Amino acid sequence: RNRIADLAHGDGGNSPFPPGLQRCFISHNIIESPAGLAPLGCARRLTELSADGNPMAYAAPDDASYRWGVLGAVPGLLMLDNESVTEQERVGAAAA
């Protein structure tokens, strides 16, 4: 894998992602926290993300906490780790 720790960038806040990015697969890297995914929140067309296999997925007390954390960082997702995002998960993420 790539050993990506976060998706931060230091170019003055401009998104490093193409404007039309719809799918992103970063599974099995070394991302410790959903905060490391925050720059993906600027990718307005991003609807699918695979981030399983990262330490953040194992560190969460349960699967719901992991999914809520990711949805808090990247709220526009429709699919996360090849599973549809539910309305209940959106509510949980907004409340977290």
CSV table of C-alpha atoms in Angstrom, one decimal:
chain,number,residue,atom,x,y,z
A,1,ARG,CA,0.0,0.0,0.0
A,2,ASN,CA,1.0,3.7,0.0
A,3,ARG,CA,1.3,4.3,3.7
A,4,ILE,CA,-0.8,7.5,3.5
A,5,ALA,CA,-1.2,9.0,6.9
A,6,ASP,CA,-3.5,11.9,6.1
A,7,LEU,CA,-4.7,13.9,3.1
A,8,ALA,CA,-3.5,17.3,4.4
A,9,HIS,CA,-2.0,19.8,2.0
A,10,GLY,CA,-0.1,23.0,2.6
A,11,ASP,CA,-0.9,25.1,-0.5
A,12,GLY,CA,-3.1,27.8,1.1
A,13,GLY,CA,-6.3,25.8,1.4
A,14,ASN,CA,-6.9,24.9,-2.2
A,15,SER,CA,-8.1,21.4,-2.7
A,16,PRO,CA,-5.5,19.0,-4.1
A,17,PHE,CA,-8.3,16.9,-5.7
A,18,PRO,CA,-9.8,17.2,-9.2
A,19,PRO,CA,-13.1,19.0,-9.1
A,20,GLY,CA,-14.9,16.0,-10.6
A,21,LEU,CA,-13.6,13.5,-8.1
A,22,GLN,CA,-16.4,11.0,-7.4
A,23,ARG,CA,-14.7,7.9,-6.0
A,24,CYS,CA,-11.6,7.6,-3.8
A,25,PHE,CA,-10.0,4.4,-2.6
A,26,ILE,CA,-7.5,4.7,0.2
A,27,SER,CA,-8.0,1.4,2.0
A,28,HIS,CA,-5.2,-0.2,4.0
A,29,ASN,CA,-3.0,2.8,4.6
A,30,ILE,CA,-2.1,4.4,7.9
A,31,ILE,CA,-4.8,7.0,8.5
A,32,GLU,CA,-5.2,7.2,12.3
A,33,SER,CA,-8.3,9.5,12.5
A,34,PRO,CA,-11.2,10.6,10.3
A,35,ALA,CA,-9.7,14.1,10.7
A,36,GLY,CA,-7.1,13.0,8.2
A,37,LEU,CA,-9.8,12.8,5.6
A,38,ALA,CA,-11.1,16.3,6.1
A,39,PRO,CA,-9.6,17.7,2.9
A,40,LEU,CA,-11.9,15.3,1.0
A,41,GLY,CA,-14.8,17.3,2.4
A,42,CYS,CA,-13.9,19.9,-0.3
A,43,ALA,CA,-14.5,17.4,-3.1
A,44,ARG,CA,-18.1,18.2,-3.6
A,45,ARG,CA,-18.8,15.5,-6.1
A,46,LEU,CA,-17.2,12.7,-4.0
A,47,THR,CA,-19.9,10.1,-3.3
A,48,GLU,CA,-17.9,6.9,-2.7
A,49,LEU,CA,-15.0,6.3,-0.4
A,50,SER,CA,-13.2,3.2,0.7
A,51,ALA,CA,-11.1,3.7,3.8
A,52,ASP,CA,-11.3,0.3,5.5
A,53,GLY,CA,-8.1,-1.3,6.7
A,54,ASN,CA,-6.8,2.0,8.2
A,55,PRO,CA,-6.0,2.2,11.9
A,56,MET,CA,-8.9,4.6,12.4
A,57,ALA,CA,-11.3,1.8,11.5
A,58,TYR,CA,-9.8,-0.5,14.1
A,59,ALA,CA,-9.4,2.2,16.8
A,60,ALA,CA,-13.1,3.2,16.8
A,61,PRO,CA,-15.0,1.5,19.7
A,62,ASP,CA,-17.5,0.2,17.1
A,63,ASP,CA,-18.3,0.3,13.4
A,64,ALA,CA,-20.9,3.1,13.9
A,65,SER,CA,-18.4,5.4,15.5
A,66,TYR,CA,-15.9,4.9,12.6
A,67,ARG,CA,-18.6,5.5,10.0
A,68,TRP,CA,-19.9,8.6,11.9
A,69,GLY,CA,-16.4,10.0,12.1
A,70,VAL,CA,-15.8,9.5,8.4
A,71,LEU,CA,-19.2,11.0,7.5
A,72,GLY,CA,-18.5,14.0,9.8
A,73,ALA,CA,-15.3,14.7,7.8
A,74,VAL,CA,-16.8,13.9,4.3
A,75,PRO,CA,-20.6,14.5,4.6
A,76,GLY,CA,-21.5,14.0,1.0
A,77,LEU,CA,-20.8,10.3,0.8
A,78,LEU,CA,-23.4,7.9,-0.5
A,79,MET,CA,-21.2,4.8,-0.2
A,80,LEU,CA,-18.5,4.1,2.5
A,81,ASP,CA,-16.5,0.9,2.3
A,82,ASN,CA,-18.8,-0.6,-0.3
A,83,GLU,CA,-21.9,-0.1,1.8
A,84,SER,CA,-24.6,2.5,1.4
A,85,VAL,CA,-24.7,5.3,3.9
A,86,THR,CA,-28.0,5.3,5.8
A,87,GLU,CA,-30.1,8.2,7.0
A,88,GLN,CA,-29.5,6.9,10.5
A,89,GLU,CA,-25.7,7.2,10.0
A,90,ARG,CA,-26.1,10.8,8.7
A,91,VAL,CA,-28.1,11.7,11.8
A,92,GLY,CA,-25.5,10.0,14.1
A,93,ALA,CA,-22.6,11.8,12.3
A,94,ALA,CA,-24.3,15.2,12.6
A,95,ALA,CA,-24.9,14.6,16.3
A,96,ALA,CA,-21.4,13.4,17.0
